[in-house]
Amino acid sequence: MYEIESKNDENSKKEYYSMDTGKILLIGKDYCNLELLEHQLMSFSEEWRIKVKLFHDSVYELNNTHHDLVIIDFGGSPEKLLKKIEIVKKSHQNHNTPILVCFVEKSAKLIKTMLEAGALDFIQKPFKPIELFARVRTALILSSTVKKLNHQADVIRESQNKVNEIISGLLPKKIIDELTVSGESRPKKYREASVLFVDLVDFTKKSTTLAPKILIDELTQIFNAFDSIIKKNGCTRIKTMGDGYLAVSGIPTPHKQHAVKLIQTAIDMRAYLSQRNESNAVKWELKIGIDSGEVIGSILGTNNFLFDIFGDTVNTAARMEKTCAPNQINIGMRTYLSTRDKFRYIERLPNDVKGLGVKNMYYLKSKINSSHLNRWQQ
């Protein structure tokens, strides 16, 4: 499809026509010959838009305006012809535009040079009108077809990018790469990882008083911010569960500082929500639970893929969150032991956790290199 100014519209609205309205650029060294060629093309009564340029004026035109066909009126050596075709092929706007070459002498060497350089076809002079018309029309049909294919390729590429974006929100990149290469991702046991659960306090109560759109907008903004924090600290979001948020560190890519990274993530999440509350009409508090240890990670399902995590560490982190006070970060003993040289903690009384027995717990106080107490411990 080609865009032209409508001749019948007094407001000069743009309409779309078939390839008959193709843009043709004629280039050569003899302006009289070019005008004769232009006159011959116009005699076919097609709605072709034709522009004439001498060789020395054509470079700017080729680099700045796309045409559907370039016709080179040439008389000279094969070497010079090669250079003219090369100029078209290297131009910014017409490197894929079909090229027809007009010449008087038809030699095997000239035709071979022309085709090897990238020209589509040739037209021998003096022109036979029916041959000229057929060659030009065929070239424009090809140009139109290539345009349509390129457009379809762009649509497919855009759709694929959207699909990839959606998948990347559901699965860790390393798991996506495994599925792409081998078609499967087997369950793995990660011996050293950390798990974080976040819960928004009084979400159920707020859900009965806030309009659905406001509630969803609030969750979207908060979880988008959490996603950015997760990415910044090199961790991985596993999933959201209503008002809950589950993330890991050390999965699927192991990292020695997995616990430190996830604690920093928790600190950043709490700070973000506190800052947001200063200017936001709806105020939120959160509870965060973290534990470290062995975790099993696996793809669930064969049609609707979901990467999930399992094990005692996951269960303990969930219980850390459930037994946490608002705006606190509750740490399990294994996380505490691996990070006590980097963070200060307040030890809590051992808590009898449902299904897990008595567990030691610690509230995060501050970083070792920070002398001040945070606002939640003052």
CSV table of C-alpha atoms in Angstrom, one decimal:
chain,number,residue,atom,x,y,z
A,1,MET,CA,0.0,0.0,0.0
A,2,TYR,CA,1.3,3.5,-0.9
A,3,GLU,CA,0.3,6.8,0.6
A,4,ILE,CA,-0.7,9.6,-1.7
A,5,GLU,CA,-2.6,12.8,-1.6
A,6,SER,CA,-6.2,12.3,-2.7
A,7,LYS,CA,-7.1,14.3,-5.8
A,8,ASN,CA,-10.8,14.2,-5.0
A,9,ASP,CA,-10.6,15.4,-1.4
A,10,GLU,CA,-10.8,19.2,-1.0
A,11,ASN,CA,-9.2,18.9,2.4
A,12,SER,CA,-6.3,16.9,0.9
A,13,LYS,CA,-6.9,13.9,3.2
A,14,LYS,CA,-4.6,11.0,2.6
A,15,GLU,CA,-5.9,7.8,1.0
A,16,TYR,CA,-4.3,4.5,0.4
A,17,TYR,CA,-4.1,2.9,-3.0
A,18,SER,CA,-2.5,-0.2,-4.5
A,19,MET,CA,0.9,-0.5,-5.9
A,20,ASP,CA,-0.3,1.5,-9.0
A,21,THR,CA,0.6,4.7,-7.0
A,22,GLY,CA,4.2,3.6,-6.5
A,23,LYS,CA,7.0,6.2,-6.1
A,24,ILE,CA,9.5,5.9,-8.9
A,25,LEU,CA,12.9,7.7,-8.9
A,26,LEU,CA,14.7,8.2,-12.3
A,27,ILE,CA,18.4,8.9,-12.1
A,28,GLY,CA,21.0,9.4,-14.9
A,29,LYS,CA,23.5,11.8,-16.4
A,30,ASP,CA,21.4,13.1,-19.3
A,31,TYR,CA,18.4,15.1,-18.3
A,32,CYS,CA,16.8,14.9,-21.7
A,33,ASN,CA,16.9,11.1,-21.7
A,34,LEU,CA,15.4,11.1,-18.2
A,35,GLU,CA,12.5,13.4,-19.3
A,36,LEU,CA,11.8,11.1,-22.3
A,37,LEU,CA,11.7,8.2,-20.0
A,38,GLU,CA,9.4,10.1,-17.6
A,39,HIS,CA,7.1,11.0,-20.5
A,40,GLN,CA,6.9,7.4,-21.6
A,41,LEU,CA,6.0,6.2,-18.1
A,42,MET,CA,3.4,8.9,-17.7
A,43,SER,CA,1.8,7.9,-21.0
A,44,PHE,CA,0.7,4.6,-19.4
A,45,SER,CA,-1.9,6.6,-17.4
A,46,GLU,CA,-0.9,5.0,-14.1
A,47,GLU,CA,-1.0,6.9,-10.8
A,48,TRP,CA,2.8,6.6,-10.5
A,49,ARG,CA,4.6,9.4,-8.8
A,50,ILE,CA,7.8,10.0,-10.7
A,51,LYS,CA,10.8,12.1,-9.7
A,52,VAL,CA,13.8,12.9,-11.9
A,53,LYS,CA,17.3,13.4,-10.5
A,54,LEU,CA,20.8,13.7,-12.2
A,55,PHE,CA,23.5,11.4,-10.8
A,56,HIS,CA,25.2,14.2,-8.8
A,57,ASP,CA,21.9,15.2,-7.2
A,58,SER,CA,20.6,11.8,-6.5
A,59,VAL,CA,22.6,10.9,-3.4
A,60,TYR,CA,20.7,13.2,-1.1
A,61,GLU,CA,17.4,12.0,-2.5
A,62,LEU,CA,18.3,8.4,-2.0
A,63,ASN,CA,19.4,8.9,1.6
A,64,ASN,CA,16.4,11.0,2.6
A,65,THR,CA,13.3,9.7,0.7
A,66,HIS,CA,12.1,6.2,0.2
A,67,HIS,CA,11.0,5.2,-3.3
A,68,ASP,CA,9.3,2.0,-4.5
A,69,LEU,CA,11.5,1.7,-7.6
A,70,VAL,CA,14.7,3.2,-8.8
A,71,ILE,CA,15.4,3.3,-12.5
A,72,ILE,CA,19.0,4.0,-13.6
A,73,ASP,CA,19.4,5.4,-17.2
A,74,PHE,CA,22.9,4.5,-17.9
A,75,GLY,CA,25.5,4.7,-20.7
A,76,GLY,CA,29.1,3.8,-19.8
A,77,SER,CA,31.4,1.1,-18.6
A,78,PRO,CA,30.3,-1.8,-16.4
A,79,GLU,CA,32.6,-0.5,-13.7
A,80,LYS,CA,30.7,2.9,-13.6
A,81,LEU,CA,27.4,1.1,-13.5
A,82,LEU,CA,28.6,-1.0,-10.6
A,83,LYS,CA,29.4,2.2,-8.7
A,84,LYS,CA,25.9,3.7,-9.4
A,85,ILE,CA,24.1,0.6,-8.2
A,86,GLU,CA,26.3,0.6,-5.1
A,87,ILE,CA,25.3,4.1,-4.3
A,88,VAL,CA,21.6,3.1,-4.3
A,89,LYS,CA,22.4,-0.1,-2.2
A,90,LYS,CA,24.3,1.9,0.4
A,91,SER,CA,21.7,4.7,0.7
A,92,HIS,CA,19.8,5.0,4.0
A,93,GLN,CA,16.3,4.9,2.5
A,94,ASN,CA,16.6,2.8,-0.6
A,95,HIS,CA,19.0,0.0,0.2
A,96,ASN,CA,16.2,-2.6,-0.4
A,97,THR,CA,14.5,-0.8,-3.2
A,98,PRO,CA,14.3,-2.7,-6.6
A,99,ILE,CA,16.5,-1.3,-9.3
A,100,LEU,CA,16.0,-1.4,-13.0
A,101,VAL,CA,18.8,-0.4,-15.4
A,102,CYS,CA,18.2,1.1,-18.9
A,103,PHE,CA,21.0,0.9,-21.5
A,104,VAL,CA,21.5,0.7,-25.2
A,105,GLU,CA,24.1,-2.0,-25.6
A,106,LYS,CA,23.1,-5.4,-24.2
A,107,SER,CA,26.2,-7.4,-23.4
A,108,ALA,CA,26.5,-10.5,-21.3
A,109,LYS,CA,29.3,-8.7,-19.2
A,110,LEU,CA,27.1,-5.7,-18.5
A,111,ILE,CA,24.1,-7.8,-17.5
A,112,LYS,CA,26.2,-10.0,-15.3
A,113,THR,CA,27.8,-7.0,-13.6
A,114,MET,CA,24.4,-5.4,-13.1
A,115,LEU,CA,22.7,-8.4,-11.5
A,116,GLU,CA,25.7,-9.2,-9.3
A,117,ALA,CA,25.7,-5.7,-8.0
A,118,GLY,CA,22.1,-6.1,-6.9
A,119,ALA,CA,19.9,-4.7,-9.8
A,120,LEU,CA,16.6,-6.5,-10.3
A,121,ASP,CA,16.3,-6.4,-14.1
A,122,PHE,CA,17.2,-4.3,-17.2
A,123,ILE,CA,15.3,-2.5,-20.0
A,124,GLN,CA,17.0,-2.1,-23.3
A,125,LYS,CA,16.7,1.1,-25.3
A,126,PRO,CA,15.0,2.1,-27.5
A,127,PHE,CA,12.1,1.2,-25.2
A,128,LYS,CA,9.3,-1.1,-26.3
A,129,PRO,CA,6.3,0.4,-24.5
A,130,ILE,CA,4.8,-2.9,-23.5
A,131,GLU,CA,8.1,-4.2,-22.2
A,132,LEU,CA,8.8,-1.1,-20.3
A,133,PHE,CA,5.3,-1.2,-18.7
A,134,ALA,CA,5.7,-4.9,-17.8
A,135,ARG,CA,9.1,-4.5,-16.2
A,136,VAL,CA,8.1,-1.4,-14.2
A,137,ARG,CA,4.8,-2.9,-13.0
A,138,THR,CA,6.5,-6.2,-12.0
A,139,ALA,CA,9.1,-4.4,-10.0
A,140,LEU,CA,6.5,-2.3,-8.2
A,141,ILE,CA,4.5,-5.5,-7.4
A,142,LEU,CA,7.7,-6.9,-5.9
A,143,SER,CA,8.3,-3.8,-3.9
A,144,SER,CA,4.7,-3.8,-2.6
A,145,THR,CA,5.0,-7.5,-1.6
A,146,VAL,CA,8.3,-6.9,0.2
A,147,LYS,CA,6.7,-4.0,2.1
A,148,LYS,CA,3.8,-6.1,3.1
A,149,LEU,CA,6.1,-8.9,4.3
A,150,ASN,CA,8.3,-6.5,6.2
A,151,HIS,CA,5.1,-5.1,7.9
A,152,GLN,CA,4.0,-8.6,8.8
A,153,ALA,CA,7.5,-9.4,10.1
A,154,ASP,CA,7.3,-6.2,12.3
A,155,VAL,CA,3.9,-7.2,13.6
A,156,ILE,CA,5.1,-10.7,14.4
A,157,ARG,CA,8.3,-9.3,16.0
A,158,GLU,CA,6.2,-6.9,18.1
A,159,SER,CA,3.9,-9.7,19.2
A,160,GLN,CA,6.8,-11.9,20.1
A,161,ASN,CA,8.3,-9.1,22.2
A,162,LYS,CA,5.1,-8.8,24.1
A,163,VAL,CA,4.9,-12.6,24.6
A,164,ASN,CA,8.6,-12.5,25.8
A,165,GLU,CA,7.8,-9.7,28.2
A,166,ILE,CA,4.8,-11.6,29.7
A,167,ILE,CA,6.9,-14.8,30.0
A,168,SER,CA,9.7,-12.9,31.7
A,169,GLY,CA,7.2,-11.8,34.3
A,170,LEU,CA,6.3,-15.4,35.0
A,171,LEU,CA,9.6,-17.2,34.8
A,172,PRO,CA,13.2,-16.4,35.7
A,173,LYS,CA,15.4,-15.7,32.7
A,174,LYS,CA,17.6,-18.7,33.3
A,175,ILE,CA,14.6,-21.0,33.3
A,176,ILE,CA,13.3,-19.4,30.1
A,177,ASP,CA,16.7,-20.0,28.5
A,178,GLU,CA,16.6,-23.7,29.6
A,179,LEU,CA,13.1,-24.1,28.1
A,180,THR,CA,14.2,-22.3,24.9
A,181,VAL,CA,17.2,-24.5,24.4
A,182,SER,CA,16.1,-28.0,25.6
A,183,GLY,CA,12.3,-27.6,25.8
A,184,GLU,CA,12.3,-28.5,29.5
A,185,SER,CA,13.6,-27.4,32.9
A,186,ARG,CA,14.1,-30.1,35.5
A,187,PRO,CA,13.5,-29.6,39.2
A,188,LYS,CA,16.6,-28.4,41.0
A,189,LYS,CA,17.7,-28.4,44.6
A,190,TYR,CA,19.3,-25.2,45.6
A,191,ARG,CA,21.4,-25.8,48.8
A,192,GLU,CA,22.0,-22.2,49.6
A,193,ALA,CA,19.2,-19.7,49.0
A,194,SER,CA,17.0,-17.2,50.8
A,195,VAL,CA,13.2,-16.7,50.7
A,196,LEU,CA,11.2,-13.6,51.4
A,197,PHE,CA,7.5,-13.2,52.0
A,198,VAL,CA,5.8,-9.8,52.1
A,199,ASP,CA,2.2,-9.2,53.2
A,200,LEU,CA,0.3,-5.9,53.2
A,201,VAL,CA,-1.4,-5.4,56.6
A,202,ASP,CA,-5.2,-5.0,56.7
A,203,PHE,CA,-5.6,-5.7,53.0
A,204,THR,CA,-8.9,-7.5,53.5
A,205,LYS,CA,-10.2,-4.6,55.5
A,206,LYS,CA,-9.2,-2.1,52.9
A,207,SER,CA,-10.6,-4.2,50.1
A,208,THR,CA,-14.1,-3.7,51.6
A,209,THR,CA,-13.8,0.1,51.7
A,210,LEU,CA,-11.8,0.9,48.5
A,211,ALA,CA,-13.2,0.9,45.0
A,212,PRO,CA,-12.0,-2.1,43.0
A,213,LYS,CA,-10.1,0.1,40.6
A,214,ILE,CA,-8.4,2.0,43.3
A,215,LEU,CA,-7.4,-1.2,45.1
A,216,ILE,CA,-5.9,-2.8,42.0
A,217,ASP,CA,-4.1,0.5,41.1
A,218,GLU,CA,-2.6,0.5,44.6
A,219,LEU,CA,-1.4,-3.1,44.3
A,220,THR,CA,-0.1,-2.5,40.8
A,221,GLN,CA,2.0,0.5,41.9
A,222,ILE,CA,3.4,-1.2,45.0
A,223,PHE,CA,4.2,-4.5,43.3
A,224,ASN,CA,5.8,-2.7,40.3
A,225,ALA,CA,8.0,-0.8,42.8
A,226,PHE,CA,8.9,-4.1,44.5
A,227,ASP,CA,9.8,-5.6,41.1
A,228,SER,CA,12.2,-2.8,40.5
A,229,ILE,CA,13.7,-3.2,43.9
A,230,ILE,CA,14.1,-7.0,43.4
A,231,LYS,CA,15.8,-6.4,40.0
A,232,LYS,CA,18.1,-3.7,41.5
A,233,ASN,CA,19.3,-6.1,44.2
A,234,GLY,CA,19.8,-9.1,41.9
A,235,CYS,CA,17.0,-11.2,43.3
A,236,THR,CA,14.0,-12.9,41.7
A,237,ARG,CA,10.3,-12.5,42.1
A,238,ILE,CA,8.5,-15.8,42.1
A,239,LYS,CA,4.9,-14.7,42.2
A,240,THR,CA,2.2,-12.6,43.8
A,241,MET,CA,-0.6,-14.1,45.8
A,242,GLY,CA,-3.4,-11.5,46.3
A,243,ASP,CA,-1.7,-9.0,48.6
A,244,GLY,CA,1.3,-11.3,49.2
A,245,TYR,CA,4.6,-11.2,47.4
A,246,LEU,CA,7.1,-14.0,47.2
A,247,ALA,CA,10.8,-13.5,46.2
A,248,VAL,CA,14.1,-15.4,46.4
A,249,SER,CA,17.8,-14.8,46.2
A,250,GLY,CA,20.3,-17.4,45.0
A,251,ILE,CA,17.7,-18.9,42.7
A,252,PRO,CA,18.0,-19.8,39.8
A,253,THR,CA,21.5,-18.4,39.8
A,254,PRO,CA,23.4,-19.3,43.1
A,255,HIS,CA,25.1,-16.4,44.9
A,256,LYS,CA,27.1,-16.4,48.1
A,257,GLN,CA,25.6,-13.2,49.4
A,258,HIS,CA,22.0,-14.4,48.8
A,259,ALA,CA,20.8,-13.6,52.4
A,260,VAL,CA,22.5,-10.1,52.4
A,261,LYS,CA,20.9,-9.3,49.0
A,262,LEU,CA,17.4,-10.3,50.2
A,263,ILE,CA,17.7,-8.4,53.5
A,264,GLN,CA,18.7,-5.3,51.6
A,265,THR,CA,15.7,-5.9,49.3
A,266,ALA,CA,13.4,-6.0,52.4
A,267,ILE,CA,14.9,-2.8,53.7
A,268,ASP,CA,14.3,-1.1,50.4
A,269,MET,CA,10.7,-2.3,50.2
A,270,ARG,CA,9.9,-1.0,53.7
A,271,ALA,CA,11.6,2.4,52.9
A,272,TYR,CA,9.7,2.7,49.7
A,273,LEU,CA,6.3,2.1,51.3
A,274,SER,CA,7.1,4.5,54.1
A,275,GLN,CA,8.1,7.2,51.6
A,276,ARG,CA,5.0,6.5,49.5
A,277,ASN,CA,2.7,6.9,52.6
A,278,GLU,CA,3.9,10.4,53.1
A,279,SER,CA,2.1,11.6,49.9
A,280,ASN,CA,-0.4,8.9,49.2
A,281,ALA,CA,-4.0,9.0,50.4
A,282,VAL,CA,-4.1,5.3,51.1
A,283,LYS,CA,-1.6,4.3,53.8
A,284,TRP,CA,0.0,0.8,53.8
A,285,GLU,CA,2.0,-1.2,56.3
A,286,LEU,CA,3.8,-4.4,55.5
A,287,LYS,CA,5.2,-7.5,57.3
A,288,ILE,CA,8.3,-9.3,55.9
A,289,GLY,CA,9.5,-12.7,56.8
A,290,ILE,CA,12.9,-14.1,55.6
A,291,ASP,CA,14.6,-17.5,56.0
A,292,SER,CA,17.6,-19.2,54.4
A,293,GLY,CA,18.6,-22.7,53.5
A,294,GLU,CA,17.8,-25.5,51.0
A,295,VAL,CA,15.1,-24.8,48.5
A,296,ILE,CA,13.6,-26.9,45.7
A,297,GLY,CA,12.7,-25.0,42.5
A,298,SER,CA,10.7,-26.4,39.6
A,299,ILE,CA,8.4,-25.6,36.7
A,300,LEU,CA,4.8,-26.5,37.5
A,301,GLY,CA,2.3,-27.5,34.7
A,302,THR,CA,2.7,-28.4,31.1
A,303,ASN,CA,0.5,-25.7,29.5
A,304,ASN,CA,0.4,-22.8,32.0
A,305,PHE,CA,4.1,-22.7,33.1
A,306,LEU,CA,4.8,-21.5,36.6
A,307,PHE,CA,8.1,-21.6,38.4
A,308,ASP,CA,7.6,-22.2,42.1
A,309,ILE,CA,9.7,-23.1,45.2
A,310,PHE,CA,9.2,-25.6,47.9
A,311,GLY,CA,10.7,-26.9,51.1
A,312,ASP,CA,11.2,-26.2,54.8
A,313,THR,CA,12.9,-22.9,54.1
A,314,VAL,CA,9.9,-21.6,52.2
A,315,ASN,CA,7.5,-22.7,54.9
A,316,THR,CA,9.7,-21.1,57.6
A,317,ALA,CA,9.9,-17.8,55.7
A,318,ALA,CA,6.1,-17.8,55.4
A,319,ARG,CA,5.8,-18.4,59.2
A,320,MET,CA,8.3,-15.6,59.8
A,321,GLU,CA,5.9,-13.2,58.0
A,322,LYS,CA,2.8,-14.5,59.8
A,323,THR,CA,4.4,-13.9,63.2
A,324,CYS,CA,5.8,-10.5,62.3
A,325,ALA,CA,4.6,-7.2,63.6
A,326,PRO,CA,3.6,-4.4,61.1
A,327,ASN,CA,6.6,-2.7,59.5
A,328,GLN,CA,9.1,-5.2,60.9
A,329,ILE,CA,11.4,-7.5,59.1
A,330,ASN,CA,11.4,-10.9,60.9
A,331,ILE,CA,14.4,-13.1,60.3
A,332,GLY,CA,14.8,-16.8,60.8
A,333,MET,CA,17.7,-18.3,62.6
A,334,ARG,CA,19.6,-19.6,59.6
A,335,THR,CA,19.5,-16.1,57.9
A,336,TYR,CA,20.5,-14.5,61.2
A,337,LEU,CA,23.6,-16.8,61.6
A,338,SER,CA,24.8,-16.0,58.1
A,339,THR,CA,24.3,-12.3,58.3
A,340,ARG,CA,25.0,-11.3,61.9
A,341,ASP,CA,28.4,-9.9,61.0
A,342,LYS,CA,26.6,-7.4,58.6
A,343,PHE,CA,23.4,-6.5,60.4
A,344,ARG,CA,22.2,-5.8,64.0
A,345,TYR,CA,19.2,-7.8,65.3
A,346,ILE,CA,16.9,-7.8,68.2
A,347,GLU,CA,16.4,-11.3,69.4
A,348,ARG,CA,12.8,-12.3,70.0
A,349,LEU,CA,11.4,-14.9,72.4
A,350,PRO,CA,11.3,-18.3,70.7
A,351,ASN,CA,7.9,-18.8,69.0
A,352,ASP,CA,6.0,-22.1,68.7
A,353,VAL,CA,5.3,-22.0,65.0
A,354,LYS,CA,2.4,-24.1,63.6
A,355,GLY,CA,3.7,-27.2,61.8
A,356,LEU,CA,7.3,-26.3,62.4
A,357,GLY,CA,7.8,-26.3,66.2
A,358,VAL,CA,9.6,-23.8,68.2
A,359,LYS,CA,11.6,-21.3,66.1
A,360,ASN,CA,14.1,-18.6,67.0
A,361,MET,CA,13.3,-15.2,65.4
A,362,TYR,CA,15.1,-11.9,65.1
A,363,TYR,CA,13.9,-8.4,64.1
A,364,LEU,CA,16.2,-6.6,61.8
A,365,LYS,CA,17.5,-3.5,63.6
A,366,SER,CA,20.2,-1.9,61.3
A,367,LYS,CA,23.3,-2.4,59.3
A,368,ILE,CA,26.5,-3.0,61.3
A,369,ASN,CA,28.1,0.1,59.6
A,370,SER,CA,25.1,2.2,60.5
A,371,SER,CA,25.2,3.8,64.0
A,372,HIS,CA,21.6,5.0,64.1
A,373,LEU,CA,18.5,3.0,65.0
A,374,ASN,CA,15.9,2.8,62.4
A,375,ARG,CA,12.6,4.6,63.0
A,376,TRP,CA,10.8,1.3,63.8
A,377,GLN,CA,13.2,0.5,66.7
A,378,GLN,CA,13.4,3.9,68.3
